[in-house]
PDB file of C-alpha atoms in Angstrom:
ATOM      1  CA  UNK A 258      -8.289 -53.092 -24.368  1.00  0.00           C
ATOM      2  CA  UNK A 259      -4.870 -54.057 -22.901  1.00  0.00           C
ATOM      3  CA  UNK A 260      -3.664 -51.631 -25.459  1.00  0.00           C
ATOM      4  CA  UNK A 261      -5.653 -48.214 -24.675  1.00  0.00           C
ATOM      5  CA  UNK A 262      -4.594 -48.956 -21.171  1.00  0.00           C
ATOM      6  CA  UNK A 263      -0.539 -49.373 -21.811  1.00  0.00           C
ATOM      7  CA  UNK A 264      -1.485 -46.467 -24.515  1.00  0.00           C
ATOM      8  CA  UNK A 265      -3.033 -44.619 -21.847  1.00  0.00           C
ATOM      9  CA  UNK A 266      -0.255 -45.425 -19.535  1.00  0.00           C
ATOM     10  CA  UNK A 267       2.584 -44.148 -21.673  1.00  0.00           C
ATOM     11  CA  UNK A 268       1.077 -41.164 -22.910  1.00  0.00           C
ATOM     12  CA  UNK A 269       0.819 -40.001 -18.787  1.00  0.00           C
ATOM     13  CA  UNK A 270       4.619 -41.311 -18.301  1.00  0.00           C
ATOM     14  CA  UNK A 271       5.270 -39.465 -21.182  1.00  0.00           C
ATOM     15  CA  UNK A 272       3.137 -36.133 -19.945  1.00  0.00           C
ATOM     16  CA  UNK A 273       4.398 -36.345 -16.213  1.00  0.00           C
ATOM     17  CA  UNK A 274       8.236 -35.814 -17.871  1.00  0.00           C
ATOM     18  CA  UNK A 275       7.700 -32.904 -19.542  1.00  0.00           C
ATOM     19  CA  UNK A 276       7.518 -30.419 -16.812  1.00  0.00           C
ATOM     20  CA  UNK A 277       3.702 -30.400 -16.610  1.00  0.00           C
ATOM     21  CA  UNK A 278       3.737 -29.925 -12.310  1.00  0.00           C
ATOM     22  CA  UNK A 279       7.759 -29.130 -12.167  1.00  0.00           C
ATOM     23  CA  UNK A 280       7.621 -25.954 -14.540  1.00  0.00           C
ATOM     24  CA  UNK A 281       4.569 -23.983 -12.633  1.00  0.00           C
ATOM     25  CA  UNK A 282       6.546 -25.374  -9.526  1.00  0.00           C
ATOM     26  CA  UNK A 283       9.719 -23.628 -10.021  1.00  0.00           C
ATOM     27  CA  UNK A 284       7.571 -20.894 -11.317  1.00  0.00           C
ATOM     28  CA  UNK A 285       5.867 -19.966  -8.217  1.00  0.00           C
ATOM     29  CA  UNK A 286       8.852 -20.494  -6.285  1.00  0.00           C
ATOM     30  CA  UNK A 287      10.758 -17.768  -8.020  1.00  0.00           C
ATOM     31  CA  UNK A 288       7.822 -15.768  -7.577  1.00  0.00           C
ATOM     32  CA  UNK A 289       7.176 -16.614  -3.728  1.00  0.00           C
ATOM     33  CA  UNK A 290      11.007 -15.481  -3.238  1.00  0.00           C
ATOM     34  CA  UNK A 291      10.873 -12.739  -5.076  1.00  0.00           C
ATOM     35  CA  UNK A 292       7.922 -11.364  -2.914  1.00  0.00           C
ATOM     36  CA  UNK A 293      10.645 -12.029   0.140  1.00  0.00           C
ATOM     37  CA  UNK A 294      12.798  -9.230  -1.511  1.00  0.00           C
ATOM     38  CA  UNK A 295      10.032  -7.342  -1.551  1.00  0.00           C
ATOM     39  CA  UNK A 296       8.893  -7.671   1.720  1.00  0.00           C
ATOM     40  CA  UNK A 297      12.405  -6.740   3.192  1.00  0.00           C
ATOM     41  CA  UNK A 298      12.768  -4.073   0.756  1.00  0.00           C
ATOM     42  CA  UNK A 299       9.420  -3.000   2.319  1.00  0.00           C
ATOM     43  CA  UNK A 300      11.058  -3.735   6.001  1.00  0.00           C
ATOM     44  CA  UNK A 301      13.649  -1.077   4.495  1.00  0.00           C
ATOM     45  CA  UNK A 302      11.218   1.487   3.621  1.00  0.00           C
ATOM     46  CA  UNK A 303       9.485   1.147   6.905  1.00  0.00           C
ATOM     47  CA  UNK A 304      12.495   2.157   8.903  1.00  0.00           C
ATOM     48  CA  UNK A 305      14.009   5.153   7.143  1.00  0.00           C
ATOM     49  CA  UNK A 306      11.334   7.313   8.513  1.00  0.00           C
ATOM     50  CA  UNK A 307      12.045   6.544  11.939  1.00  0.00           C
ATOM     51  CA  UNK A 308      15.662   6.070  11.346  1.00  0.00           C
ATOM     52  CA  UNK A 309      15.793   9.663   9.866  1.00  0.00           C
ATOM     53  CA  UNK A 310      13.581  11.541  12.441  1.00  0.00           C
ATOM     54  CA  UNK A 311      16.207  10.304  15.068  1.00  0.00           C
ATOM     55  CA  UNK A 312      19.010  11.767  13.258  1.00  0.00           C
ATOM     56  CA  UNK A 313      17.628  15.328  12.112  1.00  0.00           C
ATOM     57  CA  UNK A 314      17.134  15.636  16.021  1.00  0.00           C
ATOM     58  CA  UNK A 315      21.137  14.988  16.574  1.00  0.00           C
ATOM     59  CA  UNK A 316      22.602  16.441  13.554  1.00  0.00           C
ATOM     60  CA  UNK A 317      19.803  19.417  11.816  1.00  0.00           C
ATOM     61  CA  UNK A 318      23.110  20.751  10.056  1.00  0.00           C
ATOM     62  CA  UNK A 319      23.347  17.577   8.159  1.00  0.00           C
ATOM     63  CA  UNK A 320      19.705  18.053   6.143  1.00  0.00           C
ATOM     64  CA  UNK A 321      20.753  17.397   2.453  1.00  0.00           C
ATOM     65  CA  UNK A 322      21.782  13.484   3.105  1.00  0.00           C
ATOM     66  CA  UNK A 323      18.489  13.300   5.438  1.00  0.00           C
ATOM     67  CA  UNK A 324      16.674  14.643   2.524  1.00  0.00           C
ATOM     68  CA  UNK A 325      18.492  12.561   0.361  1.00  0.00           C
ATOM     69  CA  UNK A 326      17.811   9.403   2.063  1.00  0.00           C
ATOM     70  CA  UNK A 327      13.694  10.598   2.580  1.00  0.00           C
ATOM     71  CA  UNK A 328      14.401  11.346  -1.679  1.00  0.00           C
ATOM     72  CA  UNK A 329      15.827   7.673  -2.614  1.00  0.00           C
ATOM     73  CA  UNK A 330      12.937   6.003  -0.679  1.00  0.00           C
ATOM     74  CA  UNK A 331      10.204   7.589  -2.387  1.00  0.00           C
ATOM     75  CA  UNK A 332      11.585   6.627  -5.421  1.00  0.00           C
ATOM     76  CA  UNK A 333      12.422   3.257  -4.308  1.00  0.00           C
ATOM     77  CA  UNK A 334       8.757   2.746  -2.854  1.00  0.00           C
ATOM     78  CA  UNK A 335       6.827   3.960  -5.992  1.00  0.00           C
ATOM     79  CA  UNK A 336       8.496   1.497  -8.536  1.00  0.00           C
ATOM     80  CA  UNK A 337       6.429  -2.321  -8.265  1.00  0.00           C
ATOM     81  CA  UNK A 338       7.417  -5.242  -9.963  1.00  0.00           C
ATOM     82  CA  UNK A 339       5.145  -8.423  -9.570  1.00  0.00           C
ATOM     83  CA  UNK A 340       5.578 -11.715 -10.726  1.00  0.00           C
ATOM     84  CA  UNK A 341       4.381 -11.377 -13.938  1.00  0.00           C
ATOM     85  CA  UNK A 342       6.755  -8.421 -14.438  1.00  0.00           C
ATOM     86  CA  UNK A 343      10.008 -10.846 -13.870  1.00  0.00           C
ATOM     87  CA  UNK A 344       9.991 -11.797 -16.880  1.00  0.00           C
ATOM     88  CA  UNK A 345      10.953  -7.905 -18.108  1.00  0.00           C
ATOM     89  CA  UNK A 346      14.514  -7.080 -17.892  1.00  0.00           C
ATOM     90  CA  UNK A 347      13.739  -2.896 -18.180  1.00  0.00           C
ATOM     91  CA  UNK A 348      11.348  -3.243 -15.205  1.00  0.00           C
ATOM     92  CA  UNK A 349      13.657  -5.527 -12.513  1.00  0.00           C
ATOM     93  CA  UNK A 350      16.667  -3.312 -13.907  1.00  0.00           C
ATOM     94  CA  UNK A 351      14.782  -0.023 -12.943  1.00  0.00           C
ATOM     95  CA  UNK A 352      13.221  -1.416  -9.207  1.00  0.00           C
ATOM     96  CA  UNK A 353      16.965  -2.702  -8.877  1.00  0.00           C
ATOM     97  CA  UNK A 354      18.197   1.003  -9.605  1.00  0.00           C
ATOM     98  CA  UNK A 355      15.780   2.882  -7.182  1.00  0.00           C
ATOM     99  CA  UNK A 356      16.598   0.352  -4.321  1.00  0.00           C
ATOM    100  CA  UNK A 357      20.688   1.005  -5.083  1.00  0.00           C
ATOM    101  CA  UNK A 358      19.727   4.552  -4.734  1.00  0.00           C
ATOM    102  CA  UNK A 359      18.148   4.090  -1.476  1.00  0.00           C
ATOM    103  CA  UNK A 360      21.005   1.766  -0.647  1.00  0.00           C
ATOM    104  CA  UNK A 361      23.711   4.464  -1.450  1.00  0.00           C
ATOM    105  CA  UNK A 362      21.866   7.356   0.635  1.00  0.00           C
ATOM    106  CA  UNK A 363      21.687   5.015   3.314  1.00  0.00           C
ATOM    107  CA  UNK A 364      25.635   4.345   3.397  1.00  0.00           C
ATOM    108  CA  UNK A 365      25.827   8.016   3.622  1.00  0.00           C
ATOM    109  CA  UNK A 366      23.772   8.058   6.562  1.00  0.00           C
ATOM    110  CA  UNK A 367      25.533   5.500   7.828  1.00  0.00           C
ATOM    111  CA  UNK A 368      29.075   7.942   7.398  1.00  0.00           C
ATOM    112  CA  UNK A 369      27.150  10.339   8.676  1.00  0.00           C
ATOM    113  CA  UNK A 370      26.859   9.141  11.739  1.00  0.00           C
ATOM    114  CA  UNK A 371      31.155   8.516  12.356  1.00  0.00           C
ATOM    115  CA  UNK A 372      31.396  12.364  11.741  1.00  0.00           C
ATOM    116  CA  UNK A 373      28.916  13.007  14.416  1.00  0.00           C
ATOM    117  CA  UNK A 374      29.948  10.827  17.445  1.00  0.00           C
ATOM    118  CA  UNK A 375      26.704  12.183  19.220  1.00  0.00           C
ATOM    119  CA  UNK A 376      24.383  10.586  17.024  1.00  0.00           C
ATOM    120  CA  UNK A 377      25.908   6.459  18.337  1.00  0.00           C
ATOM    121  CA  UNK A 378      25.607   8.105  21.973  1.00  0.00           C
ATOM    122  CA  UNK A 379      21.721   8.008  20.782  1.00  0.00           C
ATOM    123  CA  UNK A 380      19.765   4.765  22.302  1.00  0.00           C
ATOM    124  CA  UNK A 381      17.332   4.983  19.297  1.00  0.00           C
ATOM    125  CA  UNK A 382      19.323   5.502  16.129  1.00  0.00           C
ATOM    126  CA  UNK A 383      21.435   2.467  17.089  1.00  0.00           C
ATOM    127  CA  UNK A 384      18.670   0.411  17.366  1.00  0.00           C
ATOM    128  CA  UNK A 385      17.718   1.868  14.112  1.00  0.00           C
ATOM    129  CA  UNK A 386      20.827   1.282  12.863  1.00  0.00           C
ATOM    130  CA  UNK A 387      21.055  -2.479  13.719  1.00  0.00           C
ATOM    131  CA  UNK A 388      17.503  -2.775  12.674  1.00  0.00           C
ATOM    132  CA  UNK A 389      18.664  -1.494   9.376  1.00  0.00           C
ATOM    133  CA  UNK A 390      21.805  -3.365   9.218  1.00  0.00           C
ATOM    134  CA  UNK A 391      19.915  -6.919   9.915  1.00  0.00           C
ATOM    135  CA  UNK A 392      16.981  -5.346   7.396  1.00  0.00           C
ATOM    136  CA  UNK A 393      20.299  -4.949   4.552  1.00  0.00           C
ATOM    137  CA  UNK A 394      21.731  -8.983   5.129  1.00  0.00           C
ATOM    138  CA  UNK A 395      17.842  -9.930   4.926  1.00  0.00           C
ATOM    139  CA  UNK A 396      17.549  -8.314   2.118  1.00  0.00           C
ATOM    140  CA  UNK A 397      20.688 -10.080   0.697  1.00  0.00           C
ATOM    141  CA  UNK A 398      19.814 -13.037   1.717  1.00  0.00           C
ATOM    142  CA  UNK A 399      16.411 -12.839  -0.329  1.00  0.00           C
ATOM    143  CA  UNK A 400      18.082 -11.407  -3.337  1.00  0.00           C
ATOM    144  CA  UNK A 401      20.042 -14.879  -3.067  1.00  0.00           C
ATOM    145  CA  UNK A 402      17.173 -16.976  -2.698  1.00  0.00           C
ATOM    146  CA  UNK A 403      15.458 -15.463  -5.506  1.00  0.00           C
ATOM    147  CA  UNK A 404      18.357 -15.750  -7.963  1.00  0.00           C
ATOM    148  CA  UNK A 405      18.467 -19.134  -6.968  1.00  0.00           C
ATOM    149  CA  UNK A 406      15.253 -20.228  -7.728  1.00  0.00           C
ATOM    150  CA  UNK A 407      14.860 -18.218 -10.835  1.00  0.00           C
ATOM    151  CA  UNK A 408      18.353 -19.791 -11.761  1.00  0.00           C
ATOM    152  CA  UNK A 409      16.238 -23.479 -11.438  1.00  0.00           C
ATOM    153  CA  UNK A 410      13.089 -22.395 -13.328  1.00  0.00           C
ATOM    154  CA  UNK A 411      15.421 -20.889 -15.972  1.00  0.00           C
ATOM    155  CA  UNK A 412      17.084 -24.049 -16.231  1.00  0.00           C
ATOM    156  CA  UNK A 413      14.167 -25.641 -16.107  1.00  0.00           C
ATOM    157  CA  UNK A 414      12.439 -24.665 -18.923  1.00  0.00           C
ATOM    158  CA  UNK A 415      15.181 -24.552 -21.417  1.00  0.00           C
ATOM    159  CA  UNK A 416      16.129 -28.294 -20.664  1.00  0.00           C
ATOM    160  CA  UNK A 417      14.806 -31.598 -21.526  1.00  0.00           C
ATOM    161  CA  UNK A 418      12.164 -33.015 -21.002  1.00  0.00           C
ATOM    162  CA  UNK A 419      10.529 -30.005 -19.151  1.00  0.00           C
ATOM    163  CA  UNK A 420      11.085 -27.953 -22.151  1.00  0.00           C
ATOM    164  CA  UNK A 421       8.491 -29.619 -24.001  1.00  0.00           C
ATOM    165  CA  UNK A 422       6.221 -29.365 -21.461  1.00  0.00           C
ATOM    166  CA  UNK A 423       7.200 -25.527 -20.818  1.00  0.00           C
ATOM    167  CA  UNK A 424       6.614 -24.234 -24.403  1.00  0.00           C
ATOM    168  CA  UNK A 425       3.894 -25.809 -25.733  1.00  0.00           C
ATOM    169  CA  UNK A 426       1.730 -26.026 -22.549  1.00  0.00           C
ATOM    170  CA  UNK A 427       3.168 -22.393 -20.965  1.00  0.00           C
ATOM    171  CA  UNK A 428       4.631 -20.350 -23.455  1.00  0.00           C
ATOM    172  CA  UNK A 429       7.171 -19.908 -20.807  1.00  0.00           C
ATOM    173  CA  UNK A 430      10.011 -17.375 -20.711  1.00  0.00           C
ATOM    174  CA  UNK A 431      12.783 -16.754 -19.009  1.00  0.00           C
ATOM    175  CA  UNK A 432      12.898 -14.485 -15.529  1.00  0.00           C
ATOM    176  CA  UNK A 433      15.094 -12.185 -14.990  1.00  0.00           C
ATOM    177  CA  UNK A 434      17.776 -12.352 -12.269  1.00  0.00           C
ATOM    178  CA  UNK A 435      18.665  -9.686  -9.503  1.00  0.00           C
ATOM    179  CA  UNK A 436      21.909  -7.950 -10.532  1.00  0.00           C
ATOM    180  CA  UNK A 437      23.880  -5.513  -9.095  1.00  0.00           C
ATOM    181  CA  UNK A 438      23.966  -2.169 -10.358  1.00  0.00           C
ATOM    182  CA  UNK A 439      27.853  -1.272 -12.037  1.00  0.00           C
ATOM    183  CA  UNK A 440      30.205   0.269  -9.771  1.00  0.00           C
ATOM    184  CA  UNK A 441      28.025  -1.554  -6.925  1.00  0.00           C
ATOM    185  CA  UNK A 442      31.579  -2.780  -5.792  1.00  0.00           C
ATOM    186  CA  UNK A 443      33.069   0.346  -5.186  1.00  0.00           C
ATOM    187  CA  UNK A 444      32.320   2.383  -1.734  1.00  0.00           C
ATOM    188  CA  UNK A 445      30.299   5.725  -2.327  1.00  0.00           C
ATOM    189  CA  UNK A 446      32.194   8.887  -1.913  1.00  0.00           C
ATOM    190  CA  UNK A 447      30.829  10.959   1.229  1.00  0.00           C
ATOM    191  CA  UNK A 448      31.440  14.614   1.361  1.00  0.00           C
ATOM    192  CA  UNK A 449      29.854  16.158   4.568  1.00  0.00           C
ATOM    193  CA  UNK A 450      31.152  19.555   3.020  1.00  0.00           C
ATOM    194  CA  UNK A 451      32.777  20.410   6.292  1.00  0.00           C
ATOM    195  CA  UNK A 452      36.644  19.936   4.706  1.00  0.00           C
ATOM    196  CA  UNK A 453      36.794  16.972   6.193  1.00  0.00           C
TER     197      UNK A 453
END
């Protein structure tokens, strides 16, 4: 009897060390932050409307980047990923391309808006503009926080003991990080066709 019970015992010790509560832990905590960058990417998507409807009234002249920018956010609002995509490299890699899209029409905007000194004058666009601004360090932030914690479930299941635990009762795989696109480091190139 003494024996089932030490049996018993060791076979939970043994159970509770490989990853049976840590693995679907660090699992939905990747997935809870990457629904953050999702809901500031969202916060993004909300305010390009408004932000461009205050700048076609300042600068009409200026309608390709506004249609640019109204472009890049379509495209960046159609493409989902949920947490059962993170797992896919093609689908994070193309949601991460239509929101560097969005992000590039956006710094165009944003040059837009030094050529045409009436635009700051404007009450509204620079509260849109800070809006934006905080919306672009939140969404930073998030991208972060979600690399972070898919760095720890990563690590997680490919190390001992929670390997174990994350194979046989999972099948789990790896997720895939938030990278930056290539040439994210380098500033866009503006051209307000004006010779400027």
């Amino acid at each position: 009897m003494k024996f089932r019970a030490a049996l018993a015992l060791a076979g939970a010790v043994l159970l509770s060390a490989c990853g049976l509560n840590s693995v679907p832990t660090a699992e939905e905590s990747a997935k809870a932050r990457w629904a953050d960058v999702q809901t500031n990417y969202q916060r993004r998507a909300d305010l390009v409307p408004n932000l461009v409807a205050t700048v076609k009234g300042a600068a009409g002249s200026e309608g390709k980047i506004l249609n640019d920018v109204v472009s890049a956010r379509a495209r960046a609002t159609q493409i989902q990923v949920t947490g059962d995509d993170l797992t896919d490299p093609a689908k994070v890699s193309a949601f991460n391309q239509a929101q560097n899209g969005l992000s590039l029409s956006l710094q165009r905007l944003q040059r837009l808006q030094e050529a045409y000194p009436q635009i700051q004058s404007q009450g509204n666009f620079k509260t849109l503009m800070d809006q934006l601004e905080g919306t672009e360090n939140r969404i930073a932030i998030s991208i972060r926080d979600y690399n972070t914690a898919v760095q720890a479930y990563n690590t997680r299941i490919r190390t001992f003991p929670d390997a174990v635990g994350a194979k046989i009762f999972y099948g789990s795989k790896p997720m895939t990080p938030f990278q930056a696109q290539a040439g994210a480091d380098k500033a866009p190139t503006v051209d307000f066709g004006n010779g400027s």
